[in-house]
XYZ file of C-alpha atoms in Angstrom:
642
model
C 0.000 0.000 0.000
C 0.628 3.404 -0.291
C 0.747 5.563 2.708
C 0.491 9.497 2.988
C 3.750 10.920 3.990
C 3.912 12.932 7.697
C 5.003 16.501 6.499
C 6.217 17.828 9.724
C 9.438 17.110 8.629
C 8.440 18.179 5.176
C 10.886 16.825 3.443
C 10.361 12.627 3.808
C 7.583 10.183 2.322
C 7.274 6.646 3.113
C 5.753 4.166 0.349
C 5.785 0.530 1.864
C 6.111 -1.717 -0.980
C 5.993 -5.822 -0.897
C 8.231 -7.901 -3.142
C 6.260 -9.883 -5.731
C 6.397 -12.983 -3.578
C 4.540 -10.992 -1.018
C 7.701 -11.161 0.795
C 9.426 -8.631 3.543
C 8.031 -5.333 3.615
C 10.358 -2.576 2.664
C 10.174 1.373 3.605
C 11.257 3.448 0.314
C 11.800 7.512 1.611
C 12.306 9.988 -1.606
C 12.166 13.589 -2.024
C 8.668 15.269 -1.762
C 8.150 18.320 0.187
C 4.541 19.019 0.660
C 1.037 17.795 0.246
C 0.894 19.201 -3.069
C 3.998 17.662 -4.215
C 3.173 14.193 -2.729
C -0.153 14.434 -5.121
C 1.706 15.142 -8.128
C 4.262 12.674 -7.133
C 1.492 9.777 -6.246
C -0.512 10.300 -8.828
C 2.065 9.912 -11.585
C 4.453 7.271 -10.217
C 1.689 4.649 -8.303
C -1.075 2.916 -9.815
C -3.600 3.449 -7.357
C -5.538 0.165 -7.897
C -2.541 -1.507 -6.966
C -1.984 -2.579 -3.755
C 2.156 -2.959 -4.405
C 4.599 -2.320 -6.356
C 6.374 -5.018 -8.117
C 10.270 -5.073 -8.368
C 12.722 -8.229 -9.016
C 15.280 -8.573 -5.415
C 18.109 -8.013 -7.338
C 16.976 -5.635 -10.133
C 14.261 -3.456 -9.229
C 15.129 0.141 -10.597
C 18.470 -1.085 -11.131
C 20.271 -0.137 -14.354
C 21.778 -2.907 -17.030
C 25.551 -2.967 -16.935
C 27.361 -1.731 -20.649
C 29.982 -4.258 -20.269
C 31.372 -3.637 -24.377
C 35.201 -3.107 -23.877
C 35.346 -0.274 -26.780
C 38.708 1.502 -26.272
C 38.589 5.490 -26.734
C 42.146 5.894 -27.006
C 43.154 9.554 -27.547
C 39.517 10.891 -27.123
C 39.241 13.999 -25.450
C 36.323 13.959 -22.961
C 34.967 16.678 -20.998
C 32.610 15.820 -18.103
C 30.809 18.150 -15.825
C 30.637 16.801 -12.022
C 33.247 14.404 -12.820
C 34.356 14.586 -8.587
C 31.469 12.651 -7.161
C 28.686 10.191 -7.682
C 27.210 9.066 -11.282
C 30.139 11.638 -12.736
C 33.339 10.485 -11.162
C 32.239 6.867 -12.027
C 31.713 7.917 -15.573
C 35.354 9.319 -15.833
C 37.001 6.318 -14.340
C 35.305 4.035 -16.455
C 36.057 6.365 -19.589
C 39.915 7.014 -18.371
C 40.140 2.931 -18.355
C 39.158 2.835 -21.881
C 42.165 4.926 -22.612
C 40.371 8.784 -22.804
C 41.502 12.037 -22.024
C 39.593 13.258 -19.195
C 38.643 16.712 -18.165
C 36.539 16.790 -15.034
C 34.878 20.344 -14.566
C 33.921 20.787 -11.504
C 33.372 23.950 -8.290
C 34.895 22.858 -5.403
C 38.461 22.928 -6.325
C 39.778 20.908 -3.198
C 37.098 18.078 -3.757
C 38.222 18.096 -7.192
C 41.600 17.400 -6.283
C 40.830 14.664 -4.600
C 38.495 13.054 -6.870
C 41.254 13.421 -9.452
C 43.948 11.176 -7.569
C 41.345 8.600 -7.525
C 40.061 8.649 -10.940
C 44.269 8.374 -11.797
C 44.496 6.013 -9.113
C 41.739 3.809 -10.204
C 41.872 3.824 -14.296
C 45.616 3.580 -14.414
C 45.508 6.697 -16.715
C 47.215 10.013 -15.957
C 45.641 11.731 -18.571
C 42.720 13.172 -16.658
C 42.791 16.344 -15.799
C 40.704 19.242 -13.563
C 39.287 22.530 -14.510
C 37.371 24.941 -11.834
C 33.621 25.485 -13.657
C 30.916 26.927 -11.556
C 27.569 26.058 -13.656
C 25.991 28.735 -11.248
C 28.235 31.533 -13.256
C 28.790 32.532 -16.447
C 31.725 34.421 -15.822
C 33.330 30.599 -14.389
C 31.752 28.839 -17.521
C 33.577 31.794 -20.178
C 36.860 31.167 -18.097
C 36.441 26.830 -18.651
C 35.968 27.608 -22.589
C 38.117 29.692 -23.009
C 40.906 27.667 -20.619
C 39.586 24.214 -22.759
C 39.801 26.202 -26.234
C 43.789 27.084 -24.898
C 44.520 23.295 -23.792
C 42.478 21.442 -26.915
C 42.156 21.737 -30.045
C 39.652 18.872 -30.032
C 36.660 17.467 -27.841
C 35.428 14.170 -29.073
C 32.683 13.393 -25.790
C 31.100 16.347 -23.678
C 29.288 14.837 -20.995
C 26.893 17.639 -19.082
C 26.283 15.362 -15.993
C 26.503 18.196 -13.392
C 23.405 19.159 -11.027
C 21.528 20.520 -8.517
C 18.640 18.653 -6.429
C 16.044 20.190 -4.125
C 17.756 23.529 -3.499
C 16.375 26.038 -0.879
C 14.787 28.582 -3.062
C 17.749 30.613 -4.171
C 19.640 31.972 -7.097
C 22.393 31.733 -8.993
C 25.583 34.132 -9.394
C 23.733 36.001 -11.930
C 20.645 36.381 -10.705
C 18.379 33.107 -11.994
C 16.779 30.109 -10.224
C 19.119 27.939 -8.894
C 18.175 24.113 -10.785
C 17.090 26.421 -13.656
C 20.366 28.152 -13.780
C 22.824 25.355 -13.018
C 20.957 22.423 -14.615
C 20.057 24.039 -17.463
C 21.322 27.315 -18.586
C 25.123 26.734 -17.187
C 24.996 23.927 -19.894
C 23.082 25.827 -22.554
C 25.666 28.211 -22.575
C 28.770 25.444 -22.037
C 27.665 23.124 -24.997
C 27.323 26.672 -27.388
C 30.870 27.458 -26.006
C 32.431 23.989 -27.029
C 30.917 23.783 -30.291
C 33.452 24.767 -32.485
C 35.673 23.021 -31.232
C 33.455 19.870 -31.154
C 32.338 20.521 -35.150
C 36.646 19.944 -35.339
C 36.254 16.596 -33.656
C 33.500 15.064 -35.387
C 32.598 12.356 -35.379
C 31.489 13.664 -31.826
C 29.060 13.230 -28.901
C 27.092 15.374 -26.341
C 25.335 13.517 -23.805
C 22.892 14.910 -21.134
C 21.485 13.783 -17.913
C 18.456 14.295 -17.191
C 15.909 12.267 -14.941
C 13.163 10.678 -15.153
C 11.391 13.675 -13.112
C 11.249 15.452 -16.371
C 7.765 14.054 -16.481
C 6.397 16.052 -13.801
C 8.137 19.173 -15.283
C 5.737 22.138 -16.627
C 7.933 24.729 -18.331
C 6.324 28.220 -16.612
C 7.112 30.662 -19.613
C 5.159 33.453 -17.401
C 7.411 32.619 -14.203
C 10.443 30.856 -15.424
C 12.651 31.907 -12.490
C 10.119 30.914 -10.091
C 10.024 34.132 -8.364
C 6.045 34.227 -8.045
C 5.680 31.104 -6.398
C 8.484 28.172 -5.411
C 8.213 24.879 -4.882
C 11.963 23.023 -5.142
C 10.680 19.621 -6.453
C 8.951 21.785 -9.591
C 11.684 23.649 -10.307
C 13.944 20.506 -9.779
C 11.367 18.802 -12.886
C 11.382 21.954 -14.744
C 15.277 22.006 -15.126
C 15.168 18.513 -16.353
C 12.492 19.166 -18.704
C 14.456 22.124 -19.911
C 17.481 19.751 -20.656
C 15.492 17.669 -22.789
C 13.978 20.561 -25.019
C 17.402 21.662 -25.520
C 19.073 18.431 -26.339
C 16.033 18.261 -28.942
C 16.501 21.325 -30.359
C 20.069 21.132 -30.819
C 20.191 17.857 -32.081
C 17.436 19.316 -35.164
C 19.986 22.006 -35.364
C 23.262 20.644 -36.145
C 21.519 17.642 -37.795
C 24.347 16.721 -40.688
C 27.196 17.959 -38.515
C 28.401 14.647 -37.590
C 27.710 15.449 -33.705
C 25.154 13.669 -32.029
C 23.149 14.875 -28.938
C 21.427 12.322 -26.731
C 19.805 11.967 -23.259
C 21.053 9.693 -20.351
C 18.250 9.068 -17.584
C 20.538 7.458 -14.690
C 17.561 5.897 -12.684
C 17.215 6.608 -8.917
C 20.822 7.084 -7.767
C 22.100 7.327 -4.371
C 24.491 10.127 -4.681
C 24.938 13.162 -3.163
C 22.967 15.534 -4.957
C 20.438 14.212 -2.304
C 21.747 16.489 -0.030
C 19.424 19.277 -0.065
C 16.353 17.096 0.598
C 16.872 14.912 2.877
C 17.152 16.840 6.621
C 18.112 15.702 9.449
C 21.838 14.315 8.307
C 20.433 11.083 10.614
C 17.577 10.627 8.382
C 19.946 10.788 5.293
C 21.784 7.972 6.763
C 18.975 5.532 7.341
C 17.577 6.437 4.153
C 21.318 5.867 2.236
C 21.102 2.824 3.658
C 18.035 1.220 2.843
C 18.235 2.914 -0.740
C 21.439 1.233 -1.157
C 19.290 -2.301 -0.945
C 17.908 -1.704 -3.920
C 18.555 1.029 -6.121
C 21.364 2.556 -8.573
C 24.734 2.703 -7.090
C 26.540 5.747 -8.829
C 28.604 3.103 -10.593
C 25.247 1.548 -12.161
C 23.450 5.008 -12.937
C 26.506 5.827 -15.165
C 26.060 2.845 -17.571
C 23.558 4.836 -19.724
C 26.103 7.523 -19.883
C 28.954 5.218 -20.661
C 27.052 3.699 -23.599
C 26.260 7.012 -25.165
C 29.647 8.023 -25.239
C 31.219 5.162 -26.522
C 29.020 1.929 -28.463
C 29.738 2.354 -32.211
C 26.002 1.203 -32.941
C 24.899 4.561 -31.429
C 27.525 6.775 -33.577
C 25.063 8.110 -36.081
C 21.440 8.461 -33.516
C 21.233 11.490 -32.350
C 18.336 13.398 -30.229
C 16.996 10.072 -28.675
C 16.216 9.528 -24.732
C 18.167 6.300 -22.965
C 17.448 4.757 -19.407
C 19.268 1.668 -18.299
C 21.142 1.873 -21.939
C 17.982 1.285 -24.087
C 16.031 3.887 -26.134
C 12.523 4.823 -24.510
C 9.620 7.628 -24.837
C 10.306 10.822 -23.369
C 7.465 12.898 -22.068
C 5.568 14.681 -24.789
C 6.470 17.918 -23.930
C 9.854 17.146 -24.299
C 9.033 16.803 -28.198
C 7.658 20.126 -28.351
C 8.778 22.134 -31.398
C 7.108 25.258 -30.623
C 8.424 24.735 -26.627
C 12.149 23.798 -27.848
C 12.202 27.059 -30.328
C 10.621 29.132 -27.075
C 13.064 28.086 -24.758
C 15.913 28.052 -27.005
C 15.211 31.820 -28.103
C 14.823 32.895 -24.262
C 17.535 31.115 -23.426
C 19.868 33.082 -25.559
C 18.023 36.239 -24.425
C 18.990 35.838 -20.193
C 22.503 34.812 -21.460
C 22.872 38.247 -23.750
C 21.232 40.023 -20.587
C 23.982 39.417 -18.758
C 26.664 41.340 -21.244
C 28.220 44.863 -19.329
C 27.562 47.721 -21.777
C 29.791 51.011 -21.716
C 28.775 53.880 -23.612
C 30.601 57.259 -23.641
C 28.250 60.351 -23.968
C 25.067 58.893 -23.226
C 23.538 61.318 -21.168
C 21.569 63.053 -24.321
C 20.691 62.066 -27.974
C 21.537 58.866 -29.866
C 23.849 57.613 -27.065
C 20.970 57.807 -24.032
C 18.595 56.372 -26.847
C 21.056 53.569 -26.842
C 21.357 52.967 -23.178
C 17.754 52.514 -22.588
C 17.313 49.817 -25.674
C 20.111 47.800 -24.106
C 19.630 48.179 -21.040
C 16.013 46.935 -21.827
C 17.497 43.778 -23.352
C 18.834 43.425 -20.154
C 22.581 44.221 -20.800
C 24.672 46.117 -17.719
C 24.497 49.606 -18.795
C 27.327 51.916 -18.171
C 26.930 55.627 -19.165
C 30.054 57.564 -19.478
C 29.590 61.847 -19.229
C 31.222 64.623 -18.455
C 28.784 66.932 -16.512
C 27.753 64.652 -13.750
C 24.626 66.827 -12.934
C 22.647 66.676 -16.108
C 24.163 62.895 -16.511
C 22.002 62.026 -12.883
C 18.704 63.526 -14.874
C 19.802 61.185 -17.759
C 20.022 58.110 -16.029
C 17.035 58.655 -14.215
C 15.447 58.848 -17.944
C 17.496 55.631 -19.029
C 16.311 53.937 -15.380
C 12.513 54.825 -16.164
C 12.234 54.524 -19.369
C 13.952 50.719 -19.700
C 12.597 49.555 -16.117
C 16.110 48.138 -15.800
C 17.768 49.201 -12.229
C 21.244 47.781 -13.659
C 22.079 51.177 -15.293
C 24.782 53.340 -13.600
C 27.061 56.386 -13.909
C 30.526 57.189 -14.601
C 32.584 60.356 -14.595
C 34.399 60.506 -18.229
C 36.003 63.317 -19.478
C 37.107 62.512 -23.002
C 39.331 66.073 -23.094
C 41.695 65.296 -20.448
C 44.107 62.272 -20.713
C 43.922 62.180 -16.617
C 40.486 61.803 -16.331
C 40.202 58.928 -18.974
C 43.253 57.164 -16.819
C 41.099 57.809 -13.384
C 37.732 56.208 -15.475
C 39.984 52.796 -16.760
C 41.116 52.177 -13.155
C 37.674 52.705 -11.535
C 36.247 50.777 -14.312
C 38.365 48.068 -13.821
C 38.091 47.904 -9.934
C 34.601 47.378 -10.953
C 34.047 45.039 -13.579
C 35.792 42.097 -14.644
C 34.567 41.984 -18.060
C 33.158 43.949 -20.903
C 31.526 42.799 -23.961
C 30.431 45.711 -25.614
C 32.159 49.552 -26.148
C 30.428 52.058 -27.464
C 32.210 55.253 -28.406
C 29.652 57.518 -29.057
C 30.486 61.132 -27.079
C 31.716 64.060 -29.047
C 31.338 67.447 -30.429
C 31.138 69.287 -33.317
C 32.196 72.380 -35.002
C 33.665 73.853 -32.436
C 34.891 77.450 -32.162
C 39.310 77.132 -32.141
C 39.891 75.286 -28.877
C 41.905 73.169 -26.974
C 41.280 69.839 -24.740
C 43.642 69.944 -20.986
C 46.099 67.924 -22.941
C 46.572 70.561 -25.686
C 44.926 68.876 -28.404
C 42.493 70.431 -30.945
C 39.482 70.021 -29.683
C 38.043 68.004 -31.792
C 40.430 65.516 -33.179
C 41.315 65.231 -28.893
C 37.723 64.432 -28.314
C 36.474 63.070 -30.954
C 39.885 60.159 -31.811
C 42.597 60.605 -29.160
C 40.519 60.143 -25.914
C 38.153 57.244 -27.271
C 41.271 56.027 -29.042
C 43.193 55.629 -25.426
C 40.145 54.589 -23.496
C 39.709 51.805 -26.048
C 43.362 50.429 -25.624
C 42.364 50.751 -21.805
C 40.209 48.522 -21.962
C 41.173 46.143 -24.620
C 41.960 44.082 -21.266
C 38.340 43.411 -20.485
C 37.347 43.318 -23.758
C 39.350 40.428 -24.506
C 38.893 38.517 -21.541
C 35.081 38.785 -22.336
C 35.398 37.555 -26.167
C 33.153 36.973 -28.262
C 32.733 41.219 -27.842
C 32.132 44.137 -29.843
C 33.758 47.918 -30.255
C 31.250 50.451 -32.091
C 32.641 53.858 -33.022
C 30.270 56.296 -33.884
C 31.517 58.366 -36.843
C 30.168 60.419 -39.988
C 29.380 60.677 -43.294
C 31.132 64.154 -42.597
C 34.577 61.909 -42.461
C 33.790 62.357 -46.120
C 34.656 66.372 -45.862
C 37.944 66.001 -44.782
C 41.200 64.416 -45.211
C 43.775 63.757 -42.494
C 46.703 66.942 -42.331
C 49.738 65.039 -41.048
C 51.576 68.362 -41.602
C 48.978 70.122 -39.495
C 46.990 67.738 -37.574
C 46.341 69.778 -35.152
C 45.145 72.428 -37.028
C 47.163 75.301 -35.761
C 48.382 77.177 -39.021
C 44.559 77.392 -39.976
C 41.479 76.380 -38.279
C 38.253 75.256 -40.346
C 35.588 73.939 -37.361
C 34.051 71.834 -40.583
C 37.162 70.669 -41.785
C 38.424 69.923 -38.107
C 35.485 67.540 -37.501
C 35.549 65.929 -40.686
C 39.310 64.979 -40.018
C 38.221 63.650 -36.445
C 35.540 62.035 -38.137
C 37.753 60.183 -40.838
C 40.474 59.406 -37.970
C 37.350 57.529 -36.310
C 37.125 54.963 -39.343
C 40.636 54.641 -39.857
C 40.971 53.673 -36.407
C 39.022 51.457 -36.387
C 39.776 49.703 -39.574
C 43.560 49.251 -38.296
C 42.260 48.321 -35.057
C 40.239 45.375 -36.266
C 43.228 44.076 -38.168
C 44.959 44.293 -34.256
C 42.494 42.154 -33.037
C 42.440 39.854 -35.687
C 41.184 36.900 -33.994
C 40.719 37.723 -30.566
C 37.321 37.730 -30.378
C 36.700 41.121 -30.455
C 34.927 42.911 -33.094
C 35.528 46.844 -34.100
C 32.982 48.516 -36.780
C 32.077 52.106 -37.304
C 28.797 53.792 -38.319
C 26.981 56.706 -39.647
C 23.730 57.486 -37.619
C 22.518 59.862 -40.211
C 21.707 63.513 -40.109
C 20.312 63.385 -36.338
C 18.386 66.239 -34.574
C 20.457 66.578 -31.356
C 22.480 69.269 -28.985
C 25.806 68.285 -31.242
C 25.654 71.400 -33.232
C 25.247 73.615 -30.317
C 28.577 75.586 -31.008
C 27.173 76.357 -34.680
C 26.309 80.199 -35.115
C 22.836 80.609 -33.966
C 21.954 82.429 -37.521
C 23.077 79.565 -38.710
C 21.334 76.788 -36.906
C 17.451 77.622 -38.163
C 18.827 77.650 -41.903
C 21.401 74.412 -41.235
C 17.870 72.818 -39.715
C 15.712 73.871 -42.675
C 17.913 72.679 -45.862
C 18.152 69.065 -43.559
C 14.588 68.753 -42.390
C 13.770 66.252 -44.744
C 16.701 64.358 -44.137
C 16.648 64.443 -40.586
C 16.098 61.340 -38.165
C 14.534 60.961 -34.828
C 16.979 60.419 -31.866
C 15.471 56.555 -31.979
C 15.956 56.060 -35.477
C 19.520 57.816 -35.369
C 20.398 54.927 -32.447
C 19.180 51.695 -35.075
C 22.587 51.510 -36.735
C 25.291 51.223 -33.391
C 22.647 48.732 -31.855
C 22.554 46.670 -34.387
C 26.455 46.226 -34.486
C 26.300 46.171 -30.496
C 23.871 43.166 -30.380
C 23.318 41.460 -33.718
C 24.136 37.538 -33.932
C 24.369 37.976 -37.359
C 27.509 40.616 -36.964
C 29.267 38.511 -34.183
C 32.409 37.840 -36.766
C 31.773 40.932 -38.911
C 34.620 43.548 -38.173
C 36.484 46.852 -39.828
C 33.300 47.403 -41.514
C 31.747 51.003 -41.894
C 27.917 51.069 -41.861
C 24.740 53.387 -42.804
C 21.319 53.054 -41.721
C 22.294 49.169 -40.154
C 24.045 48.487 -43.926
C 27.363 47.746 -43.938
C 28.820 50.499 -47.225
C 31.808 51.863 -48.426
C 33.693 54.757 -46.504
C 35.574 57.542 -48.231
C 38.574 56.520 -50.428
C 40.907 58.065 -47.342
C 38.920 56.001 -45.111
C 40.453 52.894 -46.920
C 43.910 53.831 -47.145
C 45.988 51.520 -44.752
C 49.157 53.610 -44.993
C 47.609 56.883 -43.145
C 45.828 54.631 -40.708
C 49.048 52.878 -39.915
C 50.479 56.289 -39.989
C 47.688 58.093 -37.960
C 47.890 55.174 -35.099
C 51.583 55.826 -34.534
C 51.117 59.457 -34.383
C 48.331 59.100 -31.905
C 49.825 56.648 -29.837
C 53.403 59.387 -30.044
C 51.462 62.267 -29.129
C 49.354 60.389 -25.864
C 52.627 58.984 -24.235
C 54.574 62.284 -24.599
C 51.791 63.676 -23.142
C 51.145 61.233 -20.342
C 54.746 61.688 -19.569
C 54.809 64.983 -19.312
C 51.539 65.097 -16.421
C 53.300 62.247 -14.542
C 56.337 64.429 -14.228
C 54.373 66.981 -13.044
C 52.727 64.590 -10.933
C 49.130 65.526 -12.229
C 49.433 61.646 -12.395
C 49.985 59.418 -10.142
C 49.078 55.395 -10.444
């Protein structure tokens, strides 16, 4: 019979179950939480006209044993959770067969330890440890991009890592806990290890999910669970997640030569128990009558194993295993129109999570562009001058995007100092940054100079975004795949660049002056994507179009109503003027696209100066020249002094 748990521990139900010889009773405990749960759990796991449940002494939820001896020699494996439980015995078992083991796991002590034994046991010293917290995308960027510097192939990617009955809680970046570790930390992992898979092929990805995926409803309205949690739904839901993914990826590189299949390990007595079963007594009476007759973590990795390595499985892909035979999934976990959802949303939290800088977006196109991505969720940093009206301005970017992760930074662009004091508070504050928007400056300016002694205009305009850039170059690389965006003009197109007279001293045109710094913004940029030639960061420059804003303030007022009356019909909204740098900043599409110039989110053809590598080879060594003098001469002075 089946009895009604006692929730006043909340966390224990008994099911007494006879053998099929009506033998010995036996006391099964398991992981429901509440009345609710115990229905849900009851009523899809019992028959209810049955008075027992029927299971063989020896075999009852038990796993069959893959006992092929296929060798993997010089395989490259990468296994998440490889220090404990069903994980560790999957590396030993795939070390023995004469793999290459990477075990990714959190706790870097643990890890240690599981690693002599793995060695110990297999016989194999190829298996080594990498620190990946599935709970961070920052941790799962640093494992790809440590992998991608050790391999140049992965042959088996095993995403065997979880999470089980978690106090409600959230990840390092903000999302459920089993949604975000389960789930998302391999969403983004397998995307990361692609290409180098696609290099490997033939090649397998293998996830684990559970069984529980059947009681899993995928809550597009509360995905996070913030409205309402319940740990053993958001435990299903995570599964459930895993298999849409592993369904639509294997639709997606279909013809690849990878194949992507699920590994259901049975019940498993492992430690990922250990949120659910309170007090530690408890856990050790239960242990020990699971023990009688359930998966050891040795037996719930023999679906895993066989996935990874039987040559009669090298061409199925997107198929569900338990005890290393193909069965039904749930129906939901065959859900096109779910798979495409999830996928798509998926990618969307990921992108959220990218830090955004963007210099002079306190007005026009470069607030406009601060409160699109900061709606898409990105980490918005706005980088002004005049702090006052830049605290109205991000009030404005905070309101109108409903995003609170918006903040301010003091950037003057003018003064060589003050773009040293931004780098160093910038870095003290971020780690990474995946997307740099130079979009501050000015235009036609009456004769002027910036603190450093530069024309105005070419110092604003190129030298200060062309040394905050190489500040930051740093972060930008350490946060690859990311993207640069300088904001130029078709006025680059009115100018050429005056190496004789650069800065403009023996004669002074304000049109002429910002079409040079307008032309040294494409040329920079052109000969600072050929830099970064495969780094992983991306540099492209754009023409918003003719653009209604406070940038022609220093025009002659006489001037301004007939300048605005020729335009008029040319002119674009602040909203439309921001189209083009978003698109580089956040287009999939554009991700290897780079030294491009583009107009109205079209990539065109710049000026013939534009193209001409020998000035922008010659313009970058001037600029660089005339910064360090400079610099040199304020530390001297000690205006300077980190």
């Amino acid at each position: 019979m089946i009895t009604k748990p006692d929730f006043n521990y909340g966390l224990n139900l008994s099911a007494h179950m006879l053998n099929e010889n009506g033998g010995e009773e036996l006391q099964l405990q398991c992981c429901v939480g509440s009345e609710e749960e115990w229905k849900l759990f009851s009523d899809n796991n019992f028959n209810q006209n049955s008075s027992k449940i029927n299971y063989h002494n020896k075999h009852f939820l038990k796993n069959k044993i893959y006992d092929k001896e296929t060798r993997i020699q010089g395989k490259v494996v990468v296994i998440t959770g490889g220090n404990s439980g069903i994980g560790k015995e999957t590396a030993v078992n795939l070390a023995k067969r004469g793999g290459k083991i990477y075990i990714g796991c959190r706790d870097n002590i643990k890890g240690e330890k599981a690693l002599k034994e793995i060695k110990k046991r297999s016989g194999n010293k190829n298996v080594f440890l990498l620190n990946l917290d599935l709970a961070s995308v920052e941790s799962i960027r640093e494992f790809s991009n440590k992998f991608h510097e050790a391999e140049s192939k992965l042959h088996i990617l095993i995403n065997n890592a979880g999470v089980m009955g978690c106090p409600k809680s959230k990840t390092k970046d903000g999302f459920e806990t089993h949604f975000g570790t389960n789930y998302l930390g391999h969403f983004l992992l397998t995307n990361l290890l692609l290409d180098i898979m696609k290099q490997s092929i033939p090649s397998r990805i293998i996830f684990v999910s559970a069984t529980a995926h059947k009681f899993g409803i995928l809550n597009k309205e509360d995905l996070m669970s913030d409205n309402s949690y319940s740990r053993f739904k958001a435990y299903c839901q995570s599964k459930l997640a895993i298999n849409l993914f592993a369904y639509e990826l294997s639709k997606r590189i279909v013809g690849t030569r990878i194949t992507v299949n699920i590994a259901d390990p049975g019940i498993v007595v492992t430690d990922i128990w250990r949120h659910y079963v309170k007090p530690d007594w408890l856990k050790s009476i239960l242990q020990s009558i699971l023990r009688k007759f359930l998966n050891t973590p040795k037996e719930g990795s023999q679906t895993s194993l066989r996935l990874a390595v039987d040559k009669n499985l090298e061409r199925i892909s997107g198929k569900y295993y338990k005890s290393c035979k193909e069965i039904e999934p749930s129906v939901d976990s065959r859900n096109e129109e779910l798979s495409c959802w999830l996928w798509k949303r998926s990618a969307e939290l990921i992108e959220s999570l990218k830090v955004v800088l963007i210099t002079g977006a306190n007005t026009g196109i470069g607030r406009e562009t601060a409160i699109d991505l900061a709606r898409r969720g990105g980490k918005v940093y706005i980088a002004c001058r005049d702090m006052e009206k830049s605290e109205q301005a991000l009030e404005v970017i905070r309101k109108e995007s409903q995003s609170s992760e918006t903040f301010l930074l003091n950037l003057d662009l003018a003064s060589i100092e003050s773009i040293r004091k931004f780098s160093k508070n910038f870095h003290e504050i971020e780690s990474k940054l995946h997307i740099l928007i130079n979009n501050a400056g000015v235009m036609a300016c009456p004769k002027s100079y910036t603190k450093d002694g530069f024309e105005m205009q070419i110092g604003v305009n190129h030298l200060g975004h062309f040394l905050l850039t190489q500040l930051l170059l740093d972060r930008l690389k350490a946060s690859a795949p990311s993207r640069i965006v300088v904001v130029s003009s078709s006025g680059h197109k009115l100018s050429d660049i005056n190496k004789l007279d650069l800065m403009s001293d023996k004669a002074y045109n304000k049109i002429k002056a910002y079409g040079q710094s307008k032309l040294a913004n494409i040329l920079f940029t052109r000969y600072l994507a050929m830099k970064l030639e495969g780094s992983g960061v991306t540099v492209n420059s754009c023409h918003p179009g003719i653009v209604q804003t406070d940038l022609g303030r220093h025009m002659e007022s006489w001037l301004r109503p007939i300048y605005r009356k020729i335009l008029f019909p040319y002119y674009k909204s602040i909203k439309e003027g921001a189209q083009t740098q978003i698109r580089l900043a956040v287009d999939p599409d554009l991700e290897h696209v780079t030294g491009k110039y583009f107009v109205d989110c079209h990539e065109v053809e710049p000026s013939k100066a534009a193209l001409n590598d020998e000035t922008a080879a010659w313009l970058w060594k001037k600029s660089t020249e005339m910064i360090y003098v400079k610099y040199k001469q304020l530390e001297k002075m000690h205006l300077i002094k980190y």
